[in-house]
């Protein structure tokens, strides 16, 4: 590599300016702390030369990593765990970078209003078809009864005093308190928890204020579920990141007889999940150009085939065993994803 700028030998000192360790003129970097061995003052030109050099250096690792992921499924993970790492980006950091980029792209192009409007239109069309197949008189009577029932519910006002709640067990009291707060907000639309609790003559503490605010959120979410959908979607990068270690644990159990430790399975998981984000990110962009959802469907099938090939190359097992474990992995992933989604939705109701 040709030396220039601050790397020239004439600027090298005999002592590290950072940690004061003795150095020789042949030392480009301090062998103790890693700082550049130079006495030259930093100039504008030097600063930008080093800046772009670091970008191109990372770009080289980026290129090798992307090419390895695309055309050598599973082998990049095998190289990494066997110590051939210098030309590849760190799998954990690279995963985070790609996932953030993916969710930025999907966030820009996914229209939650359109999704919910489309679902509502489909529900309305289905309802219209069902009503048209029924007797008009019966339909009118049924609708009238439904309206009366709704009006009755609207007029109901649930109230339990603090004294009554104190006589109940914990779970019953929680349920009755929740209904009281929802009913009070429905009638008064009072947003202030303190004012509402004063009106209800309930004790004002962190617990009761929290419950009242949650009851308001729950009612608003029933009327506008898109807000919860957006909230959950924005948290997905972090949710998936913390979910993957549990998935790696299931992979470790499936391949418990193979000579891989937990962290090596986790490297494989991060690489395959990164590939999933790359494929789906490209597919979303193509779908936006073509105004269809064909590319996303194709990308999903490509990823499934990719995952099979990655498992075959990384774990080095025969085709029959790999197919069985591939199916098992997908079933377990679906189960874990369902549990994770349920926990996320329930948790979001309390922190949104």
Coordinates of C-alpha atoms in Angstrom, one line a residue:
X1 CA 0.0 0.0 0.0
X2 CA 1.4 3.4 -1.0
X3 CA 2.1 5.7 1.9
X4 CA 0.9 9.3 1.8
X5 CA -0.2 12.1 3.9
X6 CA 0.3 11.5 7.6
X7 CA 1.5 8.0 7.0
X8 CA 4.8 9.1 5.4
X9 CA 7.9 8.0 7.4
X10 CA 9.2 11.6 7.8
X11 CA 6.2 12.2 10.1
X12 CA 6.7 9.2 12.4
X13 CA 7.9 9.7 15.9
X14 CA 9.8 7.6 18.4
X15 CA 7.0 7.7 20.9
X16 CA 3.2 7.2 20.8
X17 CA 1.5 10.5 21.4
X18 CA -1.5 8.7 23.0
X19 CA 0.1 6.2 25.5
X20 CA 3.8 7.2 25.3
X21 CA 5.0 3.7 24.4
X22 CA 8.4 3.8 22.6
X23 CA 8.0 3.2 18.8
X24 CA 10.3 2.7 15.8
X25 CA 10.3 4.5 12.5
X26 CA 8.9 1.3 10.9
X27 CA 5.8 1.3 13.1
X28 CA 2.8 2.8 11.3
X29 CA 0.6 2.2 14.4
X30 CA 1.2 1.9 18.1
X31 CA 1.4 -1.7 19.1
X32 CA -0.1 -0.9 22.5
X33 CA -3.1 1.3 21.7
X34 CA -3.4 1.2 17.9
X35 CA -3.1 4.9 17.2
X36 CA -1.4 6.1 14.0
X37 CA 2.3 6.8 14.6
X38 CA 2.5 10.4 13.2
X39 CA 3.6 13.8 14.4
X40 CA 1.9 15.7 11.5
X41 CA -0.9 18.0 12.4
X42 CA -4.2 17.0 11.1
X43 CA -5.1 18.9 7.9
X44 CA -8.4 19.2 6.0
X45 CA -7.0 17.0 3.2
X46 CA -5.8 14.3 5.6
X47 CA -9.1 14.3 7.4
X48 CA -11.1 13.6 4.2
X49 CA -8.6 11.2 2.8
X50 CA -8.8 9.0 5.9
X51 CA -12.6 9.4 6.0
X52 CA -13.1 8.1 2.4
X53 CA -10.4 5.4 2.9
X54 CA -12.4 4.1 5.9
X55 CA -15.6 4.0 3.7
X56 CA -14.0 2.1 0.9
X57 CA -12.4 -0.3 3.5
X58 CA -15.9 -1.0 4.9
X59 CA -17.3 -1.2 1.4
X60 CA -14.9 -4.0 0.6
X61 CA -16.1 -6.0 3.6
X62 CA -19.7 -5.0 2.7
X63 CA -19.2 -6.3 -0.9
X64 CA -17.7 -9.6 0.3
X65 CA -20.5 -10.0 2.8
X66 CA -23.3 -9.3 0.4
X67 CA -21.9 -11.5 -2.3
X68 CA -21.3 -14.3 0.2
X69 CA -24.9 -14.0 1.5
X70 CA -26.4 -14.0 -2.0
X71 CA -24.4 -16.7 -3.8
X72 CA -22.9 -18.8 -1.0
X73 CA -25.8 -19.6 1.4
X74 CA -24.6 -20.9 4.7
X75 CA -20.9 -20.8 3.6
X76 CA -20.3 -17.3 4.9
X77 CA -21.5 -18.4 8.3
X78 CA -19.2 -21.4 8.1
X79 CA -16.2 -19.2 7.1
X80 CA -17.0 -16.9 10.0
X81 CA -17.1 -19.5 12.7
X82 CA -13.9 -21.2 11.4
X83 CA -12.0 -17.9 11.8
X84 CA -12.0 -16.5 8.2
X85 CA -13.5 -13.2 9.3
X86 CA -11.3 -10.3 8.1
X87 CA -13.1 -9.9 4.7
X88 CA -16.6 -10.0 6.2
X89 CA -18.7 -7.5 8.2
X90 CA -19.6 -8.4 11.7
X91 CA -22.8 -10.4 11.4
X92 CA -24.5 -8.8 14.4
X93 CA -23.7 -5.2 13.4
X94 CA -24.5 -6.0 9.7
X95 CA -27.8 -7.5 10.7
X96 CA -28.8 -4.4 12.7
X97 CA -27.8 -2.1 9.7
X98 CA -29.8 -4.1 7.2
X99 CA -32.8 -4.5 9.5
X100 CA -33.0 -0.7 10.2
X101 CA -32.7 0.0 6.5
X102 CA -35.4 -2.6 5.7
X103 CA -37.9 -1.1 8.2
X104 CA -37.2 2.4 6.9
X105 CA -38.0 1.2 3.4
X106 CA -41.1 -0.7 4.5
X107 CA -42.2 2.2 6.7
X108 CA -42.1 4.5 3.8
X109 CA -44.1 2.3 1.4
X110 CA -46.6 0.5 3.7
X111 CA -49.8 2.5 3.9
X112 CA -51.7 1.5 7.0
X113 CA -54.7 3.6 6.1
X114 CA -55.1 1.8 2.8
X115 CA -54.7 -1.6 4.5
X116 CA -57.4 -0.9 7.0
X117 CA -59.7 0.8 4.5
X118 CA -59.4 -2.2 2.2
X119 CA -60.3 -4.6 5.0
X120 CA -63.2 -2.5 6.0
X121 CA -64.5 -2.4 2.4
X122 CA -64.2 -6.1 2.2
X123 CA -66.1 -6.6 5.4
X124 CA -68.8 -4.2 4.2
X125 CA -69.1 -6.0 0.9
X126 CA -69.4 -9.3 2.6
X127 CA -72.1 -7.9 5.0
X128 CA -74.0 -6.4 2.1
X129 CA -74.1 -9.8 0.3
X130 CA -75.2 -11.6 3.4
X131 CA -78.0 -9.1 4.0
X132 CA -79.2 -9.3 0.4
X133 CA -79.7 -13.1 0.8
X134 CA -81.9 -12.8 3.8
X135 CA -85.5 -11.9 4.1
X136 CA -85.9 -8.1 4.2
X137 CA -88.3 -8.1 7.1
X138 CA -86.2 -10.4 9.2
X139 CA -83.2 -8.3 8.4
X140 CA -85.0 -5.1 9.4
X141 CA -86.1 -6.7 12.7
X142 CA -82.7 -8.0 13.5
X143 CA -81.1 -4.7 12.7
X144 CA -83.6 -2.9 14.9
X145 CA -82.9 -5.3 17.8
X146 CA -79.2 -4.7 17.4
X147 CA -79.6 -1.0 17.4
X148 CA -81.8 -1.2 20.5
X149 CA -79.1 -3.4 22.2
X150 CA -76.4 -1.0 21.2
X151 CA -78.4 2.0 22.6
X152 CA -79.0 0.1 25.8
X153 CA -75.2 -0.5 26.1
X154 CA -74.6 3.2 25.4
X155 CA -76.9 4.2 28.2
X156 CA -75.5 1.8 30.8
X157 CA -73.2 3.4 33.3
X158 CA -71.0 1.1 35.4
X159 CA -69.8 2.5 38.8
X160 CA -68.2 0.8 41.8
X161 CA -67.1 2.9 44.7
X162 CA -63.7 2.5 46.4
X163 CA -65.4 1.0 49.4
X164 CA -67.1 -1.7 47.2
X165 CA -63.8 -2.5 45.4
X166 CA -62.0 -3.0 48.7
X167 CA -64.3 -5.8 49.6
X168 CA -63.5 -7.8 46.4
X169 CA -60.6 -10.0 45.6
X170 CA -57.7 -8.6 43.6
X171 CA -58.7 -9.8 40.1
X172 CA -62.4 -9.0 40.5
X173 CA -61.6 -5.5 41.8
X174 CA -59.3 -5.0 38.8
X175 CA -62.0 -6.0 36.4
X176 CA -64.7 -3.8 38.1
X177 CA -62.3 -0.8 38.4
X178 CA -61.4 -1.1 34.7
X179 CA -65.1 -1.2 33.7
X180 CA -65.9 1.8 35.9
X181 CA -63.1 3.9 34.3
X182 CA -64.1 2.9 30.8
X183 CA -67.7 3.7 31.6
X184 CA -66.8 7.1 33.1
X185 CA -64.7 8.1 30.2
X186 CA -67.4 7.0 27.7
X187 CA -69.9 9.2 29.5
X188 CA -67.7 12.2 30.3
X189 CA -64.7 12.0 27.8
X190 CA -62.6 13.2 30.7
X191 CA -58.9 12.9 29.7
X192 CA -57.4 13.9 33.0
X193 CA -57.0 10.9 35.3
X194 CA -56.8 13.1 38.4
X195 CA -60.1 15.0 37.6
X196 CA -61.8 11.7 36.7
X197 CA -60.7 10.0 40.0
X198 CA -61.9 13.0 42.0
X199 CA -65.3 12.8 40.3
X200 CA -65.5 9.0 41.0
X201 CA -64.2 9.6 44.6
X202 CA -61.5 7.0 44.0
X203 CA -58.1 7.2 45.5
X204 CA -55.5 9.0 43.4
X205 CA -52.2 7.0 43.1
X206 CA -50.0 5.8 40.4
X207 CA -51.9 2.5 40.0
X208 CA -55.4 4.1 39.6
X209 CA -54.1 6.8 37.3
X210 CA -52.4 4.2 35.1
X211 CA -55.5 2.1 34.9
X212 CA -57.7 5.1 33.9
X213 CA -55.2 6.1 31.2
X214 CA -55.1 2.5 29.9
X215 CA -58.9 2.4 29.8
X216 CA -58.9 5.5 27.6
X217 CA -56.2 4.0 25.3
X218 CA -58.2 0.8 25.0
X219 CA -61.3 2.6 23.9
X220 CA -59.4 4.7 21.4
X221 CA -57.7 1.7 20.0
X222 CA -61.0 -0.1 19.5
X223 CA -62.1 2.9 17.4
X224 CA -58.7 3.4 15.6
X225 CA -56.7 0.1 15.6
X226 CA -54.3 1.6 13.1
X227 CA -52.5 3.5 15.9
X228 CA -51.7 0.2 17.6
X229 CA -50.6 -1.4 14.3
X230 CA -48.2 1.5 13.6
X231 CA -46.9 1.3 17.2
X232 CA -46.2 -2.4 17.0
X233 CA -44.7 -2.1 13.5
X234 CA -42.2 0.6 14.6
X235 CA -41.0 -1.7 17.4
X236 CA -40.5 -4.7 15.2
X237 CA -36.8 -4.3 14.6
X238 CA -36.2 -4.5 18.4
X239 CA -38.7 -7.2 18.9
X240 CA -37.2 -9.4 16.2
X241 CA -33.7 -8.7 17.5
X242 CA -34.5 -10.0 21.0
X243 CA -36.6 -12.8 19.6
X244 CA -33.8 -14.3 17.4
X245 CA -31.7 -15.6 20.4
X246 CA -34.6 -17.8 21.4
X247 CA -34.9 -19.1 17.9
X248 CA -31.2 -19.8 17.9
X249 CA -31.8 -21.9 21.1
X250 CA -34.3 -24.1 19.3
X251 CA -31.8 -24.6 16.4
X252 CA -29.2 -25.6 19.0
X253 CA -31.6 -28.2 20.4
X254 CA -32.4 -29.5 16.9
X255 CA -28.7 -29.8 16.0
X256 CA -27.6 -30.8 19.5
X257 CA -25.5 -33.7 18.2
X258 CA -23.6 -31.5 15.8
X259 CA -20.3 -29.8 16.9
X260 CA -21.6 -26.3 17.1
X261 CA -22.0 -24.1 20.2
X262 CA -24.9 -21.6 20.8
X263 CA -23.0 -18.6 19.4
X264 CA -22.2 -20.4 16.1
X265 CA -25.9 -21.1 15.7
X266 CA -26.6 -17.5 16.4
X267 CA -24.2 -16.3 13.7
X268 CA -26.1 -18.6 11.2
X269 CA -29.4 -17.1 12.3
X270 CA -28.2 -13.5 12.0
X271 CA -26.9 -14.2 8.5
X272 CA -30.1 -15.9 7.2
X273 CA -32.3 -13.2 8.8
X274 CA -30.2 -10.5 7.1
X275 CA -30.7 -12.3 3.8
X276 CA -34.4 -12.3 4.4
X277 CA -34.4 -8.5 5.0
X278 CA -32.4 -8.0 1.8
X279 CA -34.7 -10.1 -0.3
X280 CA -37.9 -8.6 1.1
X281 CA -36.5 -5.0 0.9
X282 CA -35.7 -5.5 -2.8
X283 CA -39.2 -7.1 -3.3
X284 CA -41.0 -4.1 -1.7
X285 CA -39.2 -1.7 -4.0
X286 CA -40.1 -3.8 -7.0
X287 CA -43.7 -4.0 -5.9
X288 CA -43.9 -0.3 -5.6
X289 CA -42.6 0.1 -9.1
X290 CA -44.9 -2.6 -10.6
X291 CA -47.9 -1.7 -8.4
X292 CA -48.3 -5.4 -7.4
X293 CA -47.4 -7.8 -4.7
X294 CA -45.9 -10.5 -6.9
X295 CA -42.3 -9.7 -6.0
X296 CA -42.9 -10.2 -2.3
X297 CA -44.5 -13.6 -2.9
X298 CA -41.6 -14.7 -5.1
X299 CA -39.1 -13.4 -2.6
X300 CA -40.6 -15.5 0.2
X301 CA -40.3 -18.7 -1.9
X302 CA -36.7 -17.8 -2.8
X303 CA -35.9 -17.3 0.9
X304 CA -37.3 -20.7 1.8
X305 CA -35.2 -22.4 -0.8
X306 CA -32.2 -20.2 0.3
X307 CA -32.7 -21.3 4.0
X308 CA -32.7 -25.0 2.9
X309 CA -29.5 -24.5 1.0
X310 CA -27.9 -22.6 3.9
X311 CA -28.8 -25.3 6.4
X312 CA -27.4 -27.9 4.0
X313 CA -24.1 -26.1 3.5
X314 CA -23.6 -24.9 7.1
X315 CA -24.5 -28.1 9.0
X316 CA -23.2 -30.5 6.4
X317 CA -25.9 -33.1 6.7
X318 CA -27.5 -35.3 4.0
X319 CA -30.5 -34.1 2.0
X320 CA -33.1 -36.1 3.8
X321 CA -32.1 -35.0 7.3
X322 CA -31.8 -31.4 6.1
X323 CA -35.3 -31.5 4.7
X324 CA -36.8 -32.9 7.9
X325 CA -35.0 -30.4 10.1
X326 CA -35.9 -27.6 7.6
X327 CA -39.6 -28.4 8.0
X328 CA -39.2 -28.7 11.8
X329 CA -37.3 -25.3 12.0
X330 CA -40.1 -23.6 10.1
X331 CA -42.8 -25.1 12.3
X332 CA -41.0 -24.0 15.4
X333 CA -40.3 -20.6 14.0
X334 CA -44.1 -20.2 13.2
X335 CA -44.9 -21.2 16.8
X336 CA -42.4 -18.9 18.4
X337 CA -43.4 -16.1 16.0
X338 CA -47.1 -16.5 17.0
X339 CA -46.2 -16.5 20.7
X340 CA -43.9 -13.5 20.2
X341 CA -46.6 -11.6 18.3
X342 CA -49.2 -12.3 20.9
X343 CA -46.9 -11.2 23.7
X344 CA -46.1 -8.1 21.7
X345 CA -49.7 -7.1 21.1
X346 CA -50.7 -7.7 24.7
X347 CA -47.6 -5.8 25.9
X348 CA -48.3 -3.0 23.5
X349 CA -51.8 -2.5 25.0
X350 CA -50.1 -1.6 28.3
X351 CA -47.2 0.5 27.1
X352 CA -48.8 2.3 24.1

